[in-house]
PDB file of C-alpha atoms in Angstrom:
ATOM      1  CA  SER A   1       0.000   0.000   0.000  1.00 68.00           C
ATOM      2  CA  LYS A   2       0.986   3.634  -0.390  1.00 74.00           C
ATOM      3  CA  TRP A   3       1.484   4.227   3.321  1.00 83.00           C
ATOM      4  CA  LYS A   4       3.575   1.116   3.806  1.00 85.00           C
ATOM      5  CA  GLY A   5       5.812   2.072   0.881  1.00 81.00           C
ATOM      6  CA  GLU A   6       6.330   5.588   2.195  1.00 85.00           C
ATOM      7  CA  ALA A   7       6.982   4.299   5.709  1.00 88.00           C
ATOM      8  CA  LEU A   8       9.561   1.784   4.494  1.00 86.00           C
ATOM      9  CA  VAL A   9      11.363   4.457   2.459  1.00 86.00           C
ATOM     10  CA  GLU A  10      11.459   6.686   5.555  1.00 88.00           C
ATOM     11  CA  LEU A  11      12.801   3.752   7.575  1.00 89.00           C
ATOM     12  CA  VAL A  12      15.554   3.206   4.996  1.00 88.00           C
ATOM     13  CA  LYS A  13      16.447   6.923   5.178  1.00 87.00           C
ATOM     14  CA  ALA A  14      16.586   6.766   8.980  1.00 89.00           C
ATOM     15  CA  LEU A  15      18.774   3.661   8.944  1.00 88.00           C
ATOM     16  CA  LEU A  16      21.115   5.222   6.403  1.00 85.00           C
ATOM     17  CA  SER A  17      21.390   8.385   8.500  1.00 84.00           C
ATOM     18  CA  LYS A  18      22.610   6.165  11.346  1.00 86.00           C
ATOM     19  CA  ASN A  19      25.060   4.417   8.983  1.00 82.00           C
ATOM     20  CA  GLU A  20      23.073   1.168   9.156  1.00 86.00           C
ATOM     21  CA  ILE A  21      23.603   0.238   5.514  1.00 84.00           C
ATOM     22  CA  LYS A  22      23.190  -3.520   5.965  1.00 85.00           C
ATOM     23  CA  ALA A  23      19.870  -3.050   7.798  1.00 87.00           C
ATOM     24  CA  ALA A  24      18.713  -0.572   5.144  1.00 85.00           C
ATOM     25  CA  LYS A  25      19.417  -3.120   2.397  1.00 83.00           C
ATOM     26  CA  THR A  26      17.396  -5.719   4.312  1.00 86.00           C
ATOM     27  CA  ILE A  27      14.420  -3.357   4.601  1.00 85.00           C
ATOM     28  CA  MET A  28      14.703  -2.505   0.904  1.00 82.00           C
ATOM     29  CA  GLY A  29      13.915  -6.134   0.165  1.00 82.00           C
ATOM     30  CA  GLU A  30      10.457  -5.521   1.639  1.00 84.00           C
ATOM     31  CA  ILE A  31       9.692  -2.440  -0.471  1.00 84.00           C
ATOM     32  CA  SER A  32       7.437  -2.813  -3.500  1.00 83.00           C
ATOM     33  CA  SER A  33       8.864  -1.903  -6.894  1.00 80.00           C
ATOM     34  CA  LYS A  34       6.872   1.352  -6.921  1.00 80.00           C
ATOM     35  CA  TRP A  35       8.846   2.683  -3.934  1.00 81.00           C
ATOM     36  CA  LYS A  36      12.116   0.783  -4.341  1.00 82.00           C
ATOM     37  CA  GLY A  37      13.673   3.348  -6.689  1.00 82.00           C
ATOM     38  CA  GLU A  38      13.415   6.126  -4.125  1.00 83.00           C
ATOM     39  CA  ALA A  39      15.026   3.925  -1.476  1.00 85.00           C
ATOM     40  CA  GLN A  40      17.785   2.909  -3.899  1.00 85.00           C
ATOM     41  CA  ILE A  41      18.573   6.575  -4.582  1.00 84.00           C
ATOM     42  CA  GLU A  42      18.915   7.145  -0.827  1.00 85.00           C
ATOM     43  CA  LEU A  43      21.233   4.134  -0.599  1.00 85.00           C
ATOM     44  CA  VAL A  44      23.333   5.438  -3.501  1.00 86.00           C
ATOM     45  CA  LYS A  45      23.684   8.794  -1.723  1.00 84.00           C
ATOM     46  CA  ALA A  46      24.732   7.086   1.514  1.00 85.00           C
ATOM     47  CA  LEU A  47      27.271   4.844  -0.217  1.00 84.00           C
ATOM     48  CA  LEU A  48      28.735   7.772  -2.144  1.00 82.00           C
ATOM     49  CA  SER A  49      29.125   9.751   1.061  1.00 82.00           C
ATOM     50  CA  LYS A  50      31.335   6.898   2.305  1.00 81.00           C
ATOM     51  CA  ASN A  51      33.183   6.740  -1.034  1.00 79.00           C
ATOM     52  CA  GLU A  52      31.856   3.202  -1.627  1.00 82.00           C
ATOM     53  CA  ILE A  53      32.009   3.435  -5.427  1.00 80.00           C
ATOM     54  CA  LYS A  54      31.927  -0.311  -6.175  1.00 81.00           C
ATOM     55  CA  ALA A  55      28.885  -0.885  -3.938  1.00 82.00           C
ATOM     56  CA  THR A  56      27.213   2.166  -5.471  1.00 82.00           C
ATOM     57  CA  LYS A  57      27.633   0.763  -8.979  1.00 82.00           C
ATOM     58  CA  THR A  58      26.113  -2.545  -7.844  1.00 82.00           C
ATOM     59  CA  ILE A  59      23.017  -0.818  -6.444  1.00 81.00           C
ATOM     60  CA  MET A  60      22.728   1.337  -9.564  1.00 81.00           C
ATOM     61  CA  GLY A  61      22.551  -1.819 -11.659  1.00 83.00           C
ATOM     62  CA  GLU A  62      19.401  -2.766  -9.745  1.00 81.00           C
ATOM     63  CA  ILE A  63      17.559   0.519 -10.392  1.00 83.00           C
ATOM     64  CA  SER A  64      14.929  -0.110 -13.038  1.00 82.00           C
ATOM     65  CA  ASP A  65      13.266   3.300 -13.400  1.00 82.00           C
ATOM     66  CA  PRO A  66      15.157   5.251 -16.117  1.00 85.00           C
ATOM     67  CA  SER A  67      14.749   8.664 -14.464  1.00 86.00           C
ATOM     68  CA  GLU A  68      15.935   7.334 -11.104  1.00 84.00           C
ATOM     69  CA  LYS A  69      18.883   5.633 -12.813  1.00 84.00           C
ATOM     70  CA  VAL A  70      19.861   8.947 -14.402  1.00 87.00           C
ATOM     71  CA  GLU A  71      19.655  10.668 -10.999  1.00 84.00           C
ATOM     72  CA  ALA A  72      21.869   7.983  -9.451  1.00 84.00           C
ATOM     73  CA  GLN A  73      24.350   8.218 -12.339  1.00 86.00           C
ATOM     74  CA  PHE A  74      24.516  11.986 -11.928  1.00 86.00           C
ATOM     75  CA  LYS A  75      25.257  11.601  -8.213  1.00 83.00           C
ATOM     76  CA  LEU A  76      27.965   9.020  -8.981  1.00 83.00           C
ATOM     77  CA  VAL A  77      29.662  11.225 -11.581  1.00 86.00           C
ATOM     78  CA  LYS A  78      29.509  14.185  -9.193  1.00 84.00           C
ATOM     79  CA  ALA A  79      31.099  12.119  -6.411  1.00 82.00           C
ATOM     80  CA  LEU A  80      33.818  10.839  -8.748  1.00 82.00           C
ATOM     81  CA  LEU A  81      34.623  14.382  -9.890  1.00 84.00           C
ATOM     82  CA  ILE A  82      34.787  15.664  -6.318  1.00 82.00           C
ATOM     83  CA  ASN A  83      37.016  12.730  -5.396  1.00 76.00           C
ATOM     84  CA  ALA A  84      39.310  13.338  -8.384  1.00 79.00           C
ATOM     85  CA  CYS A  85      39.568  17.070  -7.660  1.00 84.00           C
ATOM     86  CA  SER A  86      40.420  16.457  -4.025  1.00 81.00           C
ATOM     87  CA  GLN A  87      43.371  14.288  -5.063  1.00 75.00           C
ATOM     88  CA  VAL A  88      44.926  16.982  -7.256  1.00 70.00           C
TER      89      VAL A  88
END
């Protein structure tokens, strides 16, 4: 249902804010496809903040919605550019 989907996405966000990535991934398994994309974007953001590029790419491969995939790709490219600039 709509409320369950929204609640699960909020739970994923809360877990990610506490750095509970493994728990967030577990909860994501319970989210319907309609809401999964939003949760995956949140996971991508959390992984990028920890510079977990390989894990980010894995999650991005699971995103089915084209617009959400583009958003995730944009965030990945941005993180890679920031990382590259900080090493110069």
